[in-house]
Structure formats: structure tokens, C-alpha cells
Amino acid sequence: KNQVEQSPQSLIILEGKNCTLQCNYTVSPFSNLRWYKQDTGRGPVSLTIMTFSENTKSNGRYTATLDADTKQSSLHITASQLSDSASYICVVSDRGSTLGRLYFGRGTQLTVWP
Amino acid sequence: EADIYQTPRYLVIGTGKKITLECSQTMGHDKMYWYQQDPGMELHLIHYSYGVNSTEKGDLSSESTVSRIRTEHFPLTLESARPSHTSQYLCASSESASGRAAAEQYFGPGTRLTVT
């Protein structure tokens, strides 16, 4: 069964600190992995996308890593800001259908305190 | 910001009413999607469309229906709303990707529906 598991479920950090969010998946055949940021009451916005051959991708203070062998990914946030408070969702797509089906994790709810 | 819009953003309605959630995109994308998301839970695909006059049901069974008469418009309709329909509904669109790699999906801001 294709699944995406994220940890931790929630996380509270102080402004300026770093944090790392984890994603494990069982989706096969694998196409790509995305990290999305979803602010409360808004739609998800893409942060990074990685294919099978990529093992790291950065977008400003966000750095995603991918280990396709162990089927794990992480999202590292550097020097957190209050505006980083949001849900971070790991999304994996397969290449086994013309739809390119997306499999969503439940997200990690990050809260940054001043 | 993606050019995909949803209205209304919030809707509180009584049981038994008919409602239509609007979704429009100006990017010329062929593929459009409707997702349902409950608090703290993952997004579930309920409908999708490959293009005009094409609609398919997604992974999660839904009593809603959709139509795709124009490329840019993908409305979702509930004929008779019930409290179990209370949820957030997200619309998304994407280009038709080459090969079998999934193209980027761009999400609208969502509609928060409450049925009393």
C-alpha cells in the first residue's frame, strides 16, 4: 500500500532556531517528492521538488534531502522565523499512471515562538 | 502565487441545501483536481479532470459531483448538504506532464464548508 508518514506530528521551536522534519514513504514506482507549506486556512504551496536522482534541494532557508534507497526525506529549516509557523506536508507521486497520483502525508504542524 | 481561485472562502449552510463550490484557474492547465481535507489529516482526492468534458472520481468516495465545461472552470456541487460534508475543500490544477512524471499541482486557497 502506498503511504507517506511524517514525523513529528507537531513541533514547537523558538524563533531563530533550526529544525528538521522527517518523511518516510512506501510509494512505488517513485516519481518525485515534494515538500509543501500550508498556512492555516490556505492551500499548500510548493517549497521543493526532488526526483529519484536528486538527494538535496534548497529554497532559501529550506533544504530538503532525499534518500531513495531508504525511502526517506527530510526538510531542514534554518534560522526559523515567526512566518514559518505552518503545516509542512510531504507529497510523493508515482509514475505508474497517467494521472501521476499524489500521496500526501498528514503534515507536521510547526509553531515558531518569539 | 498561483492563479487559481476558489469561492466562497467560507460557507455555513443548513442541512439539505444545494451548494456549489467554485474553482477557476487562469493558467490554461488541462488537469484539475478537488481534494477534501479534515483538520490534521492528509488531503484526499475526490474528483479530477483531464480536460473539458472529462471528469473522474478520486480515491475518496464523495457524494459531490463536478463538471468541466470550460478549461478554466471546475465547480463542485453538493445536491443536499449534510453535517458529514463539513470539511475544507481544495481545488488544484496542473499542466499535462510529458511521460508519466507528475506535473506540479497548484492549489487554490480552499473553501471551508460547515453544514449545520
Tab-separated table of C-alpha atoms in Angstrom:
chain	number	residue	atom	x	y	z
A	1	LYS	CA	0.000	0.000	0.000
A	2	ASN	CA	1.338	3.425	-0.965
A	3	GLN	CA	1.783	5.516	2.159
A	4	VAL	CA	3.541	8.646	3.352
A	5	GLU	CA	4.350	9.000	7.056
A	6	GLN	CA	5.598	12.207	8.640
A	7	SER	CA	7.166	12.939	11.992
A	8	PRO	CA	6.867	14.618	14.332
A	9	GLN	CA	3.156	15.333	14.189
A	10	SER	CA	3.775	18.736	15.768
A	11	LEU	CA	6.795	20.775	16.776
A	12	ILE	CA	7.353	23.983	18.727
A	13	ILE	CA	10.616	25.877	18.395
A	14	LEU	CA	11.909	29.313	19.305
A	15	GLU	CA	12.483	31.939	16.666
A	16	GLY	CA	15.971	31.721	15.201
A	17	LYS	CA	16.405	28.013	15.909
A	18	ASN	CA	16.798	25.270	13.302
A	19	CYS	CA	14.587	22.218	12.918
A	20	THR	CA	14.292	19.082	10.812
A	21	LEU	CA	11.093	17.382	9.719
A	22	GLN	CA	11.004	13.759	8.585
A	23	CYS	CA	9.114	11.885	5.874
A	24	ASN	CA	9.090	8.138	5.150
A	25	TYR	CA	7.256	6.719	2.162
A	26	THR	CA	6.395	3.407	0.552
A	27	VAL	CA	5.144	4.779	-2.781
A	28	SER	CA	6.263	2.721	-5.745
A	29	PRO	CA	7.184	3.211	-8.501
A	30	PHE	CA	8.581	6.508	-7.287
A	31	SER	CA	8.447	9.612	-9.461
A	32	ASN	CA	9.211	12.598	-7.267
A	33	LEU	CA	8.858	14.004	-3.761
A	34	ARG	CA	7.672	17.463	-2.838
A	35	TRP	CA	7.511	19.436	0.346
A	36	TYR	CA	4.618	21.849	0.645
A	37	LYS	CA	3.952	24.602	3.177
A	38	GLN	CA	0.334	25.114	4.154
A	39	ASP	CA	-0.613	28.157	6.186
A	40	THR	CA	-3.765	27.876	8.272
A	41	GLY	CA	-6.841	28.279	6.095
A	42	ARG	CA	-4.824	28.358	2.877
A	43	GLY	CA	-3.894	25.939	0.115
A	44	PRO	CA	-0.494	24.194	0.068
A	45	VAL	CA	2.393	25.981	-1.639
A	46	SER	CA	5.319	24.025	-3.072
A	47	LEU	CA	8.734	24.514	-1.426
A	48	THR	CA	10.900	21.917	-3.156
A	49	ILE	CA	10.621	19.035	-5.581
A	50	MET	CA	13.135	16.209	-5.975
A	51	THR	CA	13.340	13.380	-8.462
A	52	PHE	CA	14.975	9.991	-7.966
A	53	SER	CA	18.441	11.226	-8.930
A	54	GLU	CA	18.465	14.269	-6.652
A	55	ASN	CA	19.444	13.958	-2.998
A	56	THR	CA	19.272	17.584	-1.905
A	57	LYS	CA	17.408	20.712	-2.937
A	58	SER	CA	17.410	24.152	-1.331
A	59	ASN	CA	14.938	27.006	-1.411
A	60	GLY	CA	16.195	29.864	0.734
A	61	ARG	CA	16.210	28.727	4.356
A	62	TYR	CA	14.563	25.412	3.411
A	63	THR	CA	16.737	22.429	2.477
A	64	ALA	CA	15.219	19.096	1.529
A	65	THR	CA	17.087	15.817	1.317
A	66	LEU	CA	16.088	12.548	-0.287
A	67	ASP	CA	17.424	9.033	0.208
A	68	ALA	CA	15.653	6.974	-2.440
A	69	ASP	CA	17.243	3.755	-1.193
A	70	THR	CA	15.765	4.022	2.297
A	71	LYS	CA	12.716	5.971	1.045
A	72	GLN	CA	13.258	8.808	3.460
A	73	SER	CA	13.253	12.557	3.101
A	74	SER	CA	13.838	15.426	5.470
A	75	LEU	CA	13.129	19.142	5.411
A	76	HIS	CA	15.576	21.323	7.321
A	77	ILE	CA	14.576	24.862	8.232
A	78	THR	CA	17.384	27.213	9.168
A	79	ALA	CA	17.079	30.289	11.381
A	80	SER	CA	13.343	29.917	11.816
A	81	GLN	CA	11.029	32.915	11.602
A	82	LEU	CA	7.543	33.502	13.000
A	83	SER	CA	6.190	33.253	9.449
A	84	ASP	CA	7.457	29.669	9.257
A	85	SER	CA	4.582	28.641	11.525
A	86	ALA	CA	2.517	26.354	9.281
A	87	SER	CA	1.879	22.741	8.375
A	88	TYR	CA	4.602	21.136	6.258
A	89	ILE	CA	3.358	18.367	4.029
A	90	CYS	CA	5.407	15.685	2.305
A	91	VAL	CA	3.897	14.590	-1.017
A	92	VAL	CA	5.120	11.683	-3.113
A	93	SER	CA	3.996	10.979	-6.654
A	94	ASP	CA	4.152	7.722	-8.551
A	95	ARG	CA	4.851	7.150	-12.200
A	96	GLY	CA	2.574	4.192	-12.547
A	97	SER	CA	-0.378	6.042	-14.004
A	98	THR	CA	-1.068	8.821	-16.459
A	99	LEU	CA	-2.610	10.846	-13.641
A	100	GLY	CA	0.654	10.931	-11.725
A	101	ARG	CA	-1.157	10.236	-8.491
A	102	LEU	CA	-0.034	12.207	-5.413
A	103	TYR	CA	0.193	10.638	-1.977
A	104	PHE	CA	0.008	13.090	0.900
A	105	GLY	CA	1.365	12.853	4.412
A	106	ARG	CA	-0.649	14.292	7.288
A	107	GLY	CA	1.871	17.061	7.772
A	108	THR	CA	3.987	18.350	10.622
A	109	GLN	CA	2.459	21.339	12.392
A	110	LEU	CA	5.320	23.723	13.140
A	111	THR	CA	4.879	26.573	15.604
A	112	VAL	CA	7.613	29.169	15.955
A	113	TRP	CA	7.519	31.184	19.177
A	114	PRO	CA	9.140	34.576	19.618
B	1	GLU	CA	1.211	32.925	-6.109
B	2	ALA	CA	-0.640	30.596	-8.430
B	3	ASP	CA	-3.542	31.952	-10.465
B	4	ILE	CA	-6.181	29.637	-9.077
B	5	TYR	CA	-9.208	30.945	-7.243
B	6	GLN	CA	-11.919	29.464	-5.076
B	7	THR	CA	-15.175	30.964	-3.884
B	8	PRO	CA	-16.590	31.206	-1.380
B	9	ARG	CA	-13.710	31.022	1.084
B	10	TYR	CA	-16.064	30.214	3.946
B	11	LEU	CA	-19.607	28.838	3.842
B	12	VAL	CA	-22.003	27.935	6.636
B	13	ILE	CA	-25.170	26.310	5.399
B	14	GLY	CA	-28.080	24.272	6.711
B	15	THR	CA	-28.690	20.588	6.108
B	16	GLY	CA	-30.411	19.747	2.836
B	17	LYS	CA	-29.303	22.813	0.908
B	18	LYS	CA	-27.738	22.577	-2.521
B	19	ILE	CA	-24.321	24.217	-2.791
B	20	THR	CA	-21.748	24.805	-5.498
B	21	LEU	CA	-18.107	25.498	-4.729
B	22	GLU	CA	-16.405	27.452	-7.487
B	23	CYS	CA	-12.863	26.939	-8.761
B	24	SER	CA	-11.214	28.836	-11.595
B	25	GLN	CA	-7.668	28.943	-12.935
B	26	THR	CA	-6.121	31.271	-15.489
B	27	MET	CA	-3.019	29.221	-16.273
B	28	GLY	CA	-4.597	27.208	-19.078
B	29	HIS	CA	-3.968	23.941	-17.246
B	30	ASP	CA	-5.660	20.843	-18.622
B	31	LYS	CA	-5.797	18.898	-15.368
B	32	MET	CA	-7.845	19.986	-12.386
B	33	TYR	CA	-8.496	18.334	-9.041
B	34	TRP	CA	-10.689	18.547	-5.966
B	35	TYR	CA	-9.348	17.464	-2.587
B	36	GLN	CA	-11.044	17.148	0.788
B	37	GLN	CA	-9.030	17.853	3.928
B	38	ASP	CA	-10.102	17.471	7.557
B	39	PRO	CA	-8.059	19.146	10.345
B	40	GLY	CA	-4.765	17.368	10.985
B	41	MET	CA	-5.423	14.882	8.224
B	42	GLU	CA	-3.994	14.322	4.778
B	43	LEU	CA	-5.581	15.588	1.590
B	44	HIS	CA	-7.848	13.091	-0.139
B	45	LEU	CA	-8.542	13.258	-3.865
B	46	ILE	CA	-12.303	13.242	-4.529
B	47	HIS	CA	-12.529	14.299	-8.193
B	48	TYR	CA	-10.237	15.064	-11.099
B	49	SER	CA	-10.427	16.069	-14.723
B	50	TYR	CA	-8.040	15.586	-17.637
B	51	GLY	CA	-9.719	18.332	-19.652
B	52	VAL	CA	-13.014	19.655	-20.954
B	53	ASN	CA	-15.871	17.128	-20.657
B	54	SER	CA	-13.630	14.752	-18.692
B	55	THR	CA	-14.353	14.015	-15.029
B	56	GLU	CA	-13.360	11.081	-12.825
B	57	LYS	CA	-13.904	10.091	-9.223
B	58	GLY	CA	-10.897	10.077	-6.949
B	59	ASP	CA	-9.742	7.820	-4.145
B	60	LEU	CA	-12.192	9.039	-1.515
B	61	SER	CA	-15.850	8.371	-2.129
B	62	SER	CA	-17.805	11.593	-2.229
B	63	GLU	CA	-21.465	12.457	-2.720
B	64	SER	CA	-20.435	15.568	-4.606
B	65	THR	CA	-20.394	15.928	-8.383
B	66	VAL	CA	-18.228	18.015	-10.696
B	67	SER	CA	-18.382	19.356	-14.230
B	68	ARG	CA	-15.776	20.632	-16.677
B	69	ILE	CA	-17.458	22.603	-19.434
B	70	ARG	CA	-14.620	25.114	-19.787
B	71	THR	CA	-10.901	24.588	-19.326
B	72	GLU	CA	-10.617	27.236	-16.642
B	73	HIS	CA	-13.651	26.272	-14.562
B	74	PHE	CA	-14.189	23.187	-12.367
B	75	PRO	CA	-17.148	23.624	-9.995
B	76	LEU	CA	-18.103	21.089	-7.318
B	77	THR	CA	-21.750	20.599	-6.355
B	78	LEU	CA	-23.445	19.013	-3.362
B	79	GLU	CA	-27.136	18.421	-4.097
B	80	SER	CA	-28.109	18.035	-0.444
B	81	ALA	CA	-25.571	19.106	2.152
B	82	ARG	CA	-25.202	17.110	5.367
B	83	PRO	CA	-23.131	17.703	8.522
B	84	SER	CA	-20.777	14.892	7.384
B	85	HIS	CA	-19.810	17.135	4.455
B	86	THR	CA	-18.243	19.649	6.828
B	87	SER	CA	-14.621	19.926	5.728
B	88	GLN	CA	-12.115	22.006	3.786
B	89	TYR	CA	-12.263	21.615	0.021
B	90	LEU	CA	-9.144	22.414	-2.002
B	91	CYS	CA	-9.020	22.820	-5.761
B	92	ALA	CA	-5.788	22.348	-7.727
B	93	SER	CA	-4.615	22.383	-11.322
B	94	SER	CA	-1.597	21.189	-13.273
B	95	GLU	CA	-0.226	21.025	-16.775
B	96	SER	CA	-0.344	17.762	-18.681
B	97	ALA	CA	3.163	16.445	-17.991
B	98	SER	CA	5.169	14.525	-20.567
B	99	GLY	CA	5.768	10.881	-19.800
B	100	ARG	CA	4.447	9.601	-16.514
B	101	ALA	CA	6.103	12.121	-14.192
B	102	ALA	CA	3.545	14.055	-12.190
B	103	ALA	CA	3.434	17.759	-13.004
B	104	GLU	CA	3.400	20.426	-10.317
B	105	GLN	CA	-0.042	20.951	-8.797
B	106	TYR	CA	-1.021	24.484	-7.858
B	107	PHE	CA	-3.586	24.823	-5.114
B	108	GLY	CA	-6.302	27.351	-4.526
B	109	PRO	CA	-6.891	28.876	-1.069
B	110	GLY	CA	-9.663	26.410	-0.238
B	111	THR	CA	-13.291	26.631	0.851
B	112	ARG	CA	-14.109	25.919	4.475
B	113	LEU	CA	-17.591	24.362	4.468
B	114	THR	CA	-19.681	23.945	7.604
B	115	VAL	CA	-23.045	22.224	7.400
B	116	THR	CA	-25.272	22.720	10.423
